[in-house]
Amino acid sequence: MSGSVMQSTAAAVLVAAVLASGCGEASTVGEQPLRLGTEMSAVSTTAVGLDGTVYWAWFDRDADATNVYFSRLGPGEDGPSTPIRVNRVDGEANMHGQAPAQLAVGSNGDIYVVWTSRIEVEGRRFPASDVLFARSADRGLTFSEARIVNDDAGGPPTGHTFHDVAVSPDGTIYVSWIDTRALDAARNGSSDAMHHVDGEVGHMHGHHESMMADMPGPEIRVAKSTDGGRSFGTSAVVDASSCPCCRTSLAVGADGAVYVAWRKVYEGDIRDVALSRSVDGGATFSDARRVHVDGWNFTGCPHTGPDIVVDAGGGVHVAWYTGAAGGSGLFYAVSDGDRFTEPVTLLSDAPVSQVRMAQDGERGVWLAWENSRDGAINLAHAQAGIVEPVIRAFSGDQPSMAVGNGVISISWTTPHGVAAEVIRQ
């Protein structure tokens, strides 16, 4: 893979950020961002393995087909490996900015990729989908045949998307998603409802949504695998009133507790971010806990989900956007017990579609988000809930980042495809 011809100061800025955060000296793979895939590549995710190897997954489009691709970069290597296609069935992927091909690495070095399929259904405006999972047991040289995660596979086509994946310290794999099986089953029983629905996997706009007020809402579901992804059990319903197209975020603490965050629909079309926890291995989840009372009244779907990270000390970090009147912007808060801190404003009065975080030490996190005012991706470091000055790093959108084992990895979408930067401290 050749380096990108784009001019960028991302490396220098990231190094400065590392040093400013007290993380020590840093070095980059190259002076320019790495290029992943083709000019048609987009919506990437990244992860860091225990040995410092960096992994990426992204979508690439060829004619009418969308596929998931994967590449890696080991310590001491000059550039990313030749991309390989993860999905064995050509075109078996559906690209969406809120539903990337999510990537995780197990403690045994196995690599897990989760994405959604695209199932065209006659008479349905937007496609149905399944959540698909593939595993690599040879450090990304090959991937298994895709397995369906959702437990209603083979039933009536419906929506399973806006997913995330996380791995617990004991190797259990968790996958979250938004599920519309109950909503679709209800509206399929009403010809009037079917006539009026205008939705993307349960996505309804404006007055259409008000007409469906008596229908069940989209569900937040979580399924787990205890055999390395060879099989997934029955999914647990976390919530039954989710915003239908704002991605879920999943995290597992050092104690094995499972956390999921999503945008919940409260009474009066209020769409605020909620959090739930499981202390029994994902069998049951606590009642939804509102991260902050934003009071965002919105009768459509904003396509902007939260991000969640659990630090090594057990602190739960959440970043989210709200468009609430008089208080719109991107916010960040931390909880280490019964309540969240007062939100810190990261960006005010500007829409934000994507925000990502990565754990950094006992109580630290890195944050990367889109700044819609100037098309830049902003970076910041936070320690124990205190956000350090923002560093504007590079142009693009849809950031993803991962931190671990002396490595900071960040990737993003540009007009020329997916770009990436790797910092080795």
Tab-separated table of C-alpha atoms in Angstrom:
chain	number	residue	atom	x	y	z
A	1	MET	CA	0.000	0.000	0.000
A	2	SER	CA	1.325	3.406	-0.885
A	3	GLY	CA	1.024	6.411	1.395
A	4	SER	CA	-1.601	9.019	0.684
A	5	VAL	CA	-0.678	11.933	-1.497
A	6	MET	CA	-2.850	14.184	0.657
A	7	GLN	CA	-1.019	16.893	2.526
A	8	SER	CA	-1.764	16.720	6.239
A	9	THR	CA	-0.395	17.759	9.587
A	10	ALA	CA	-2.185	14.939	11.369
A	11	ALA	CA	1.000	13.208	12.504
A	12	ALA	CA	2.538	16.315	14.004
A	13	VAL	CA	-0.669	17.320	15.720
A	14	LEU	CA	-1.242	13.861	17.172
A	15	VAL	CA	2.316	13.729	18.443
A	16	ALA	CA	1.790	17.103	20.096
A	17	ALA	CA	-1.401	15.791	21.670
A	18	VAL	CA	0.373	12.723	22.999
A	19	LEU	CA	3.115	14.798	24.534
A	20	ALA	CA	0.648	17.324	25.938
A	21	SER	CA	-1.223	14.536	27.689
A	22	GLY	CA	1.941	13.369	29.393
A	23	CYS	CA	2.004	10.047	27.586
A	24	GLY	CA	5.697	10.271	26.679
A	25	GLU	CA	7.534	10.324	23.385
A	26	ALA	CA	5.818	9.288	20.190
A	27	SER	CA	6.658	8.330	16.644
A	28	THR	CA	4.553	7.957	13.517
A	29	VAL	CA	4.568	5.379	10.756
A	30	GLY	CA	5.055	8.061	8.120
A	31	GLU	CA	4.895	11.760	7.422
A	32	GLN	CA	1.604	11.455	5.550
A	33	PRO	CA	-1.581	9.572	6.362
A	34	LEU	CA	-1.863	5.993	5.197
A	35	ARG	CA	-4.407	5.202	2.487
A	36	LEU	CA	-6.706	2.226	3.022
A	37	GLY	CA	-8.621	0.682	0.143
A	38	THR	CA	-9.672	2.576	-2.966
A	39	GLU	CA	-11.058	6.048	-3.560
A	40	MET	CA	-14.485	4.487	-3.018
A	41	SER	CA	-13.670	3.295	0.511
A	42	ALA	CA	-15.453	4.872	3.487
A	43	VAL	CA	-16.695	4.436	7.071
A	44	SER	CA	-13.789	2.724	8.810
A	45	THR	CA	-13.165	1.339	12.282
A	46	THR	CA	-9.872	0.504	13.970
A	47	ALA	CA	-8.593	-1.628	16.846
A	48	VAL	CA	-5.247	-2.327	18.551
A	49	GLY	CA	-4.089	-5.820	19.552
A	50	LEU	CA	-2.166	-6.864	22.636
A	51	ASP	CA	1.108	-6.867	20.705
A	52	GLY	CA	0.551	-3.377	19.311
A	53	THR	CA	-0.683	-4.547	15.917
A	54	VAL	CA	-3.210	-2.138	14.411
A	55	TYR	CA	-6.265	-3.418	12.572
A	56	TRP	CA	-8.754	-1.671	10.289
A	57	ALA	CA	-12.087	-2.571	8.711
A	58	TRP	CA	-13.978	-0.459	6.178
A	59	PHE	CA	-16.487	-0.519	3.346
A	60	ASP	CA	-15.424	-0.447	-0.278
A	61	ARG	CA	-17.803	-0.059	-3.203
A	62	ASP	CA	-17.371	-1.641	-6.615
A	63	ALA	CA	-20.115	-0.944	-9.160
A	64	ASP	CA	-23.320	-1.882	-7.333
A	65	ALA	CA	-21.655	-4.071	-4.668
A	66	THR	CA	-20.535	-3.037	-1.193
A	67	ASN	CA	-18.069	-5.226	0.688
A	68	VAL	CA	-16.131	-5.199	3.961
A	69	TYR	CA	-12.348	-5.070	3.756
A	70	PHE	CA	-9.649	-5.577	6.359
A	71	SER	CA	-5.992	-4.668	6.753
A	72	ARG	CA	-3.379	-4.750	9.517
A	73	LEU	CA	-0.098	-3.101	10.452
A	74	GLY	CA	2.284	-4.829	12.832
A	75	PRO	CA	5.076	-3.242	14.885
A	76	GLY	CA	8.050	-2.448	12.690
A	77	GLU	CA	6.156	-2.876	9.423
A	78	ASP	CA	6.370	-0.129	6.808
A	79	GLY	CA	2.747	-0.065	5.721
A	80	PRO	CA	-0.634	-1.781	5.952
A	81	SER	CA	-1.058	-5.299	4.623
A	82	THR	CA	-2.792	-5.915	1.313
A	83	PRO	CA	-6.543	-5.566	2.002
A	84	ILE	CA	-8.607	-8.735	2.064
A	85	ARG	CA	-12.371	-9.032	1.740
A	86	VAL	CA	-14.029	-10.148	4.968
A	87	ASN	CA	-17.423	-11.169	3.601
A	88	ARG	CA	-17.270	-14.237	1.373
A	89	VAL	CA	-20.523	-13.452	-0.448
A	90	ASP	CA	-19.880	-10.585	-2.838
A	91	GLY	CA	-21.988	-7.533	-2.060
A	92	GLU	CA	-23.103	-8.897	1.314
A	93	ALA	CA	-22.759	-5.570	3.128
A	94	ASN	CA	-24.817	-2.445	3.608
A	95	MET	CA	-22.883	0.786	4.100
A	96	HIS	CA	-24.219	3.411	6.476
A	97	GLY	CA	-22.362	6.094	8.424
A	98	GLN	CA	-24.094	5.049	11.655
A	99	ALA	CA	-23.537	1.343	10.979
A	100	PRO	CA	-19.857	0.707	10.178
A	101	ALA	CA	-18.176	-2.673	10.012
A	102	GLN	CA	-17.343	-2.833	13.721
A	103	LEU	CA	-14.029	-4.360	14.767
A	104	ALA	CA	-12.778	-5.943	18.010
A	105	VAL	CA	-9.812	-8.055	19.125
A	106	GLY	CA	-10.005	-10.793	21.742
A	107	SER	CA	-7.425	-11.407	24.447
A	108	ASN	CA	-6.342	-14.510	22.505
A	109	GLY	CA	-5.596	-12.408	19.424
A	110	ASP	CA	-8.665	-13.479	17.446
A	111	ILE	CA	-10.204	-10.703	15.351
A	112	TYR	CA	-13.937	-10.113	15.114
A	113	VAL	CA	-15.778	-8.080	12.466
A	114	VAL	CA	-19.502	-7.300	12.647
A	115	TRP	CA	-21.523	-5.686	9.861
A	116	THR	CA	-25.043	-5.726	8.435
A	117	SER	CA	-26.419	-7.274	5.284
A	118	ARG	CA	-28.767	-5.707	2.778
A	119	ILE	CA	-31.976	-7.619	2.073
A	120	GLU	CA	-34.175	-6.114	-0.601
A	121	VAL	CA	-37.880	-6.660	0.065
A	122	GLU	CA	-40.527	-5.845	-2.513
A	123	GLY	CA	-42.753	-3.028	-1.305
A	124	ARG	CA	-40.328	-2.013	1.430
A	125	ARG	CA	-38.752	1.390	0.846
A	126	PHE	CA	-35.527	0.563	2.670
A	127	PRO	CA	-33.864	-2.861	2.849
A	128	ALA	CA	-34.161	-5.285	5.729
A	129	SER	CA	-30.952	-6.602	7.298
A	130	ASP	CA	-29.234	-9.195	9.455
A	131	VAL	CA	-26.274	-8.648	11.766
A	132	LEU	CA	-23.339	-10.660	10.404
A	133	PHE	CA	-20.206	-11.809	12.224
A	134	ALA	CA	-16.884	-13.176	10.966
A	135	ARG	CA	-13.845	-14.318	12.935
A	136	SER	CA	-10.175	-14.585	12.111
A	137	ALA	CA	-8.084	-17.000	14.162
A	138	ASP	CA	-4.893	-16.374	12.156
A	139	ARG	CA	-4.324	-12.670	12.866
A	140	GLY	CA	-6.336	-11.520	9.886
A	141	LEU	CA	-4.974	-13.719	7.111
A	142	THR	CA	-8.399	-15.304	6.587
A	143	PHE	CA	-11.914	-14.900	7.965
A	144	SER	CA	-14.606	-17.442	8.662
A	145	GLU	CA	-17.856	-17.648	6.780
A	146	ALA	CA	-20.303	-15.043	8.061
A	147	ARG	CA	-22.682	-16.073	10.826
A	148	ILE	CA	-25.985	-14.340	11.589
A	149	VAL	CA	-26.046	-12.894	15.101
A	150	ASN	CA	-29.744	-12.036	15.459
A	151	ASP	CA	-31.834	-14.931	16.742
A	152	ASP	CA	-34.795	-14.428	14.384
A	153	ALA	CA	-32.815	-15.325	11.263
A	154	GLY	CA	-34.993	-17.013	8.671
A	155	GLY	CA	-38.132	-15.299	9.922
A	156	PRO	CA	-39.944	-12.353	8.355
A	157	PRO	CA	-37.421	-9.853	6.989
A	158	THR	CA	-36.918	-6.922	9.333
A	159	GLY	CA	-34.241	-4.527	10.548
A	160	HIS	CA	-31.154	-5.397	12.584
A	161	THR	CA	-28.542	-2.677	12.359
A	162	PHE	CA	-26.804	0.297	14.050
A	163	HIS	CA	-24.693	-2.274	15.862
A	164	ASP	CA	-21.568	-2.461	18.018
A	165	VAL	CA	-19.282	-5.205	19.356
A	166	ALA	CA	-17.226	-5.567	22.538
A	167	VAL	CA	-15.214	-8.357	24.162
A	168	SER	CA	-15.103	-9.035	27.910
A	169	PRO	CA	-11.919	-9.974	29.806
A	170	ASP	CA	-13.056	-13.634	29.835
A	171	GLY	CA	-13.407	-13.678	26.038
A	172	THR	CA	-17.195	-13.399	25.827
A	173	ILE	CA	-18.246	-11.485	22.699
A	174	TYR	CA	-21.184	-9.096	22.948
A	175	VAL	CA	-23.058	-7.528	20.019
A	176	SER	CA	-25.699	-4.802	20.310
A	177	TRP	CA	-28.080	-3.486	17.657
A	178	ILE	CA	-31.430	-1.802	16.988
A	179	ASP	CA	-34.088	-4.393	16.166
A	180	THR	CA	-37.461	-3.727	14.516
A	181	ARG	CA	-39.006	-7.210	14.538
A	182	ALA	CA	-41.745	-6.222	17.013
A	183	LEU	CA	-42.482	-2.966	15.184
A	184	ASP	CA	-42.619	-4.644	11.782
A	185	ALA	CA	-44.803	-7.466	13.097
A	186	ALA	CA	-47.276	-4.936	14.462
A	187	ARG	CA	-47.399	-2.748	11.403
A	188	ASN	CA	-47.590	-5.721	9.059
A	189	GLY	CA	-50.889	-6.464	10.748
A	190	SER	CA	-52.240	-3.066	9.760
A	191	SER	CA	-52.616	-2.218	6.092
A	192	ASP	CA	-53.140	1.427	7.041
A	193	ALA	CA	-49.879	1.497	8.977
A	194	MET	CA	-48.059	-0.150	6.111
A	195	HIS	CA	-49.453	2.453	3.745
A	196	HIS	CA	-48.165	5.345	5.807
A	197	VAL	CA	-44.783	4.085	7.038
A	198	ASP	CA	-41.891	5.996	5.465
A	199	GLY	CA	-39.009	4.394	7.192
A	200	GLU	CA	-35.480	3.095	7.072
A	201	VAL	CA	-35.473	-0.150	9.025
A	202	GLY	CA	-38.268	1.236	11.141
A	203	HIS	CA	-37.188	4.818	10.396
A	204	MET	CA	-40.194	7.129	10.332
A	205	HIS	CA	-40.364	10.868	9.799
A	206	GLY	CA	-42.538	13.635	11.184
A	207	HIS	CA	-46.296	13.079	11.298
A	208	HIS	CA	-45.877	9.464	10.143
A	209	GLU	CA	-44.225	8.704	13.464
A	210	SER	CA	-47.050	10.331	15.413
A	211	MET	CA	-49.515	8.095	13.548
A	212	MET	CA	-47.566	5.094	14.783
A	213	ALA	CA	-47.624	6.192	18.436
A	214	ASP	CA	-49.518	3.083	19.544
A	215	MET	CA	-47.102	0.739	17.799
A	216	PRO	CA	-44.183	-0.918	19.665
A	217	GLY	CA	-40.933	0.909	19.224
A	218	PRO	CA	-37.613	-0.302	17.880
A	219	GLU	CA	-35.797	-2.440	20.455
A	220	ILE	CA	-32.247	-2.352	21.733
A	221	ARG	CA	-30.999	-5.940	21.800
A	222	VAL	CA	-27.759	-7.564	22.926
A	223	ALA	CA	-26.575	-11.093	22.110
A	224	LYS	CA	-23.459	-12.882	23.291
A	225	SER	CA	-21.142	-15.689	22.244
A	226	THR	CA	-19.084	-17.744	24.681
A	227	ASP	CA	-17.413	-19.892	22.014
A	228	GLY	CA	-15.443	-17.319	20.063
A	229	GLY	CA	-18.301	-16.336	17.786
A	230	ARG	CA	-19.091	-19.816	16.511
A	231	SER	CA	-22.619	-19.334	17.853
A	232	PHE	CA	-24.708	-16.624	19.508
A	233	GLY	CA	-27.446	-17.148	22.054
A	234	THR	CA	-30.899	-15.636	22.390
A	235	SER	CA	-30.748	-11.861	22.437
A	236	ALA	CA	-31.784	-9.860	25.483
A	237	VAL	CA	-34.127	-6.895	25.057
A	238	VAL	CA	-32.561	-3.870	26.744
A	239	ASP	CA	-35.170	-1.288	25.761
A	240	ALA	CA	-38.294	-1.127	23.601
A	241	SER	CA	-38.457	2.594	22.777
A	242	SER	CA	-35.293	3.383	20.889
A	243	CYS	CA	-34.720	6.108	18.343
A	244	PRO	CA	-34.720	3.936	15.197
A	245	CYS	CA	-31.526	5.008	13.464
A	246	CYS	CA	-28.994	6.330	15.983
A	247	ARG	CA	-26.269	3.762	16.495
A	248	THR	CA	-25.793	1.822	19.718
A	249	SER	CA	-22.528	1.824	21.666
A	250	LEU	CA	-21.275	-1.105	23.713
A	251	ALA	CA	-18.522	-1.447	26.332
A	252	VAL	CA	-17.381	-4.028	28.891
A	253	GLY	CA	-15.684	-3.122	32.160
A	254	ALA	CA	-12.711	-4.882	33.738
A	255	ASP	CA	-15.158	-6.547	36.137
A	256	GLY	CA	-17.168	-7.990	33.245
A	257	ALA	CA	-20.113	-5.593	33.559
A	258	VAL	CA	-21.688	-4.860	30.163
A	259	TYR	CA	-22.814	-1.337	29.252
A	260	VAL	CA	-24.897	-0.225	26.295
A	261	ALA	CA	-25.785	3.370	25.348
A	262	TRP	CA	-28.376	4.507	22.819
A	263	ARG	CA	-30.760	7.353	22.009
A	264	LYS	CA	-34.051	6.597	23.709
A	265	VAL	CA	-37.442	8.047	22.833
A	266	TYR	CA	-39.052	9.452	25.958
A	267	GLU	CA	-42.634	10.709	26.298
A	268	GLY	CA	-43.369	13.671	24.056
A	269	ASP	CA	-40.854	12.672	21.353
A	270	ILE	CA	-37.950	13.578	23.610
A	271	ARG	CA	-34.799	11.865	22.305
A	272	ASP	CA	-32.113	11.796	24.949
A	273	VAL	CA	-29.223	9.412	25.482
A	274	ALA	CA	-29.711	6.514	27.880
A	275	LEU	CA	-27.461	3.892	29.425
A	276	SER	CA	-28.079	0.404	30.776
A	277	ARG	CA	-25.847	-2.113	32.552
A	278	SER	CA	-25.774	-5.880	32.909
A	279	VAL	CA	-24.005	-7.582	35.803
A	280	ASP	CA	-25.067	-11.117	34.876
A	281	GLY	CA	-23.246	-11.575	31.605
A	282	GLY	CA	-25.820	-9.931	29.385
A	283	ALA	CA	-28.773	-12.054	30.531
A	284	THR	CA	-30.640	-9.039	31.920
A	285	PHE	CA	-30.104	-5.293	31.846
A	286	SER	CA	-30.988	-2.513	34.250
A	287	ASP	CA	-33.682	0.025	33.519
A	288	ALA	CA	-32.613	2.803	31.176
A	289	ARG	CA	-30.653	5.512	32.949
A	290	ARG	CA	-30.766	8.945	31.361
A	291	VAL	CA	-27.255	10.317	30.951
A	292	HIS	CA	-28.515	13.911	31.016
A	293	VAL	CA	-31.922	15.574	30.705
A	294	ASP	CA	-31.370	17.416	27.432
A	295	GLY	CA	-35.053	17.470	26.520
A	296	TRP	CA	-34.482	17.226	22.778
A	297	ASN	CA	-37.920	17.254	21.200
A	298	PHE	CA	-37.552	15.838	17.713
A	299	THR	CA	-40.069	13.957	15.589
A	300	GLY	CA	-37.612	12.579	13.049
A	301	CYS	CA	-34.385	10.631	13.240
A	302	PRO	CA	-31.148	12.602	13.689
A	303	HIS	CA	-28.702	9.833	12.701
A	304	THR	CA	-26.295	10.609	15.530
A	305	GLY	CA	-25.634	8.085	18.265
A	306	PRO	CA	-23.587	8.249	21.482
A	307	ASP	CA	-20.242	6.668	22.275
A	308	ILE	CA	-19.311	4.958	25.540
A	309	VAL	CA	-16.029	3.831	27.120
A	310	VAL	CA	-15.351	2.184	30.486
A	311	ASP	CA	-11.905	3.063	31.824
A	312	ALA	CA	-9.609	0.814	33.824
A	313	GLY	CA	-10.829	2.382	37.062
A	314	GLY	CA	-14.478	1.627	36.300
A	315	GLY	CA	-15.461	5.120	35.207
A	316	VAL	CA	-18.137	5.218	32.514
A	317	HIS	CA	-17.471	7.910	29.883
A	318	VAL	CA	-20.229	8.977	27.485
A	319	ALA	CA	-20.084	11.477	24.611
A	320	TRP	CA	-23.209	12.509	22.693
A	321	TYR	CA	-24.876	15.153	20.559
A	322	THR	CA	-28.172	16.846	21.316
A	323	GLY	CA	-30.095	19.312	19.221
A	324	ALA	CA	-32.149	20.571	22.162
A	325	ALA	CA	-33.381	24.116	21.698
A	326	GLY	CA	-31.148	26.559	23.520
A	327	GLY	CA	-28.572	23.916	24.360
A	328	SER	CA	-27.504	22.085	21.208
A	329	GLY	CA	-24.032	20.683	20.826
A	330	LEU	CA	-21.680	17.843	21.641
A	331	PHE	CA	-21.237	16.918	25.279
A	332	TYR	CA	-19.147	14.608	27.448
A	333	ALA	CA	-19.725	13.282	30.956
A	334	VAL	CA	-18.334	10.626	33.320
A	335	SER	CA	-19.939	8.465	35.965
A	336	ASP	CA	-18.141	6.415	38.585
A	337	GLY	CA	-21.186	5.577	40.624
A	338	ASP	CA	-24.789	6.664	40.826
A	339	ARG	CA	-24.632	9.857	38.800
A	340	PHE	CA	-22.910	11.509	35.873
A	341	THR	CA	-20.836	14.637	36.168
A	342	GLU	CA	-22.205	17.864	34.774
A	343	PRO	CA	-21.675	17.630	30.994
A	344	VAL	CA	-18.625	19.303	29.466
A	345	THR	CA	-19.337	21.115	26.192
A	346	LEU	CA	-17.070	19.926	23.390
A	347	LEU	CA	-18.814	21.826	20.586
A	348	SER	CA	-21.819	24.125	20.841
A	349	ASP	CA	-24.513	25.124	18.376
A	350	ALA	CA	-23.285	22.869	15.570
A	351	PRO	CA	-24.588	19.450	14.461
A	352	VAL	CA	-22.367	16.422	15.066
A	353	SER	CA	-22.946	13.033	13.459
A	354	GLN	CA	-19.931	11.108	14.713
A	355	VAL	CA	-18.017	11.093	17.991
A	356	ARG	CA	-15.595	8.376	19.077
A	357	MET	CA	-13.667	7.653	22.260
A	358	ALA	CA	-10.855	5.314	23.263
A	359	GLN	CA	-9.609	4.378	26.720
A	360	ASP	CA	-6.221	5.728	27.746
A	361	GLY	CA	-4.941	4.555	31.113
A	362	GLU	CA	-6.617	4.372	34.499
A	363	ARG	CA	-9.026	7.306	34.083
A	364	GLY	CA	-8.149	8.783	30.698
A	365	VAL	CA	-9.836	8.778	27.302
A	366	TRP	CA	-9.177	10.211	23.867
A	367	LEU	CA	-12.069	11.832	21.978
A	368	ALA	CA	-12.427	12.464	18.255
A	369	TRP	CA	-15.414	14.154	16.664
A	370	GLU	CA	-16.618	15.940	13.586
A	371	ASN	CA	-16.620	19.720	13.684
A	372	SER	CA	-19.314	20.598	11.182
A	373	ARG	CA	-18.349	24.269	11.198
A	374	ASP	CA	-15.192	23.766	9.172
A	375	GLY	CA	-15.138	20.100	8.165
A	376	ALA	CA	-12.339	19.251	10.587
A	377	ILE	CA	-12.025	16.320	12.954
A	378	ASN	CA	-11.147	17.572	16.420
A	379	LEU	CA	-9.124	15.646	18.972
A	380	ALA	CA	-9.011	16.064	22.724
A	381	HIS	CA	-7.707	14.158	25.707
A	382	ALA	CA	-9.614	13.872	28.964
A	383	GLN	CA	-8.278	12.713	32.314
A	384	ALA	CA	-10.647	11.873	35.164
A	385	GLY	CA	-13.412	13.753	33.362
A	386	ILE	CA	-11.403	16.934	32.782
A	387	VAL	CA	-11.088	17.730	29.070
A	388	GLU	CA	-7.815	19.250	27.925
A	389	PRO	CA	-7.661	21.871	25.123
A	390	VAL	CA	-8.973	20.756	21.753
A	391	ILE	CA	-6.460	20.128	18.972
A	392	ARG	CA	-7.761	20.443	15.414
A	393	ALA	CA	-5.992	17.728	13.486
A	394	PHE	CA	-7.183	17.108	9.936
A	395	SER	CA	-9.946	17.417	7.377
A	396	GLY	CA	-12.494	14.664	6.924
A	397	ASP	CA	-15.374	12.987	8.720
A	398	GLN	CA	-16.496	9.663	10.250
A	399	PRO	CA	-13.541	9.257	12.638
A	400	SER	CA	-12.668	6.050	14.456
A	401	MET	CA	-9.931	5.574	17.016
A	402	ALA	CA	-8.325	2.986	19.255
A	403	VAL	CA	-5.639	3.197	21.935
A	404	GLY	CA	-3.630	0.430	23.539
A	405	ASN	CA	-0.193	-0.999	24.195
A	406	GLY	CA	1.633	2.211	23.396
A	407	VAL	CA	-0.292	2.823	20.171
A	408	ILE	CA	-2.808	5.441	19.062
A	409	SER	CA	-4.667	4.541	15.868
A	410	ILE	CA	-7.093	6.843	14.133
A	411	SER	CA	-8.827	6.474	10.770
A	412	TRP	CA	-11.332	8.647	8.945
A	413	THR	CA	-13.110	9.193	5.637
A	414	THR	CA	-11.834	11.703	3.069
A	415	PRO	CA	-13.003	12.576	-0.458
A	416	HIS	CA	-10.235	10.212	-1.634
A	417	GLY	CA	-11.181	7.231	0.517
A	418	VAL	CA	-10.177	6.097	4.007
A	419	ALA	CA	-7.061	7.595	5.576
A	420	ALA	CA	-5.301	6.421	8.746
A	421	GLU	CA	-2.571	7.478	11.126
A	422	VAL	CA	-0.676	5.334	13.628
A	423	ILE	CA	1.291	6.778	16.554
A	424	ARG	CA	3.646	4.496	18.447
A	425	GLN	CA	4.657	6.029	21.765
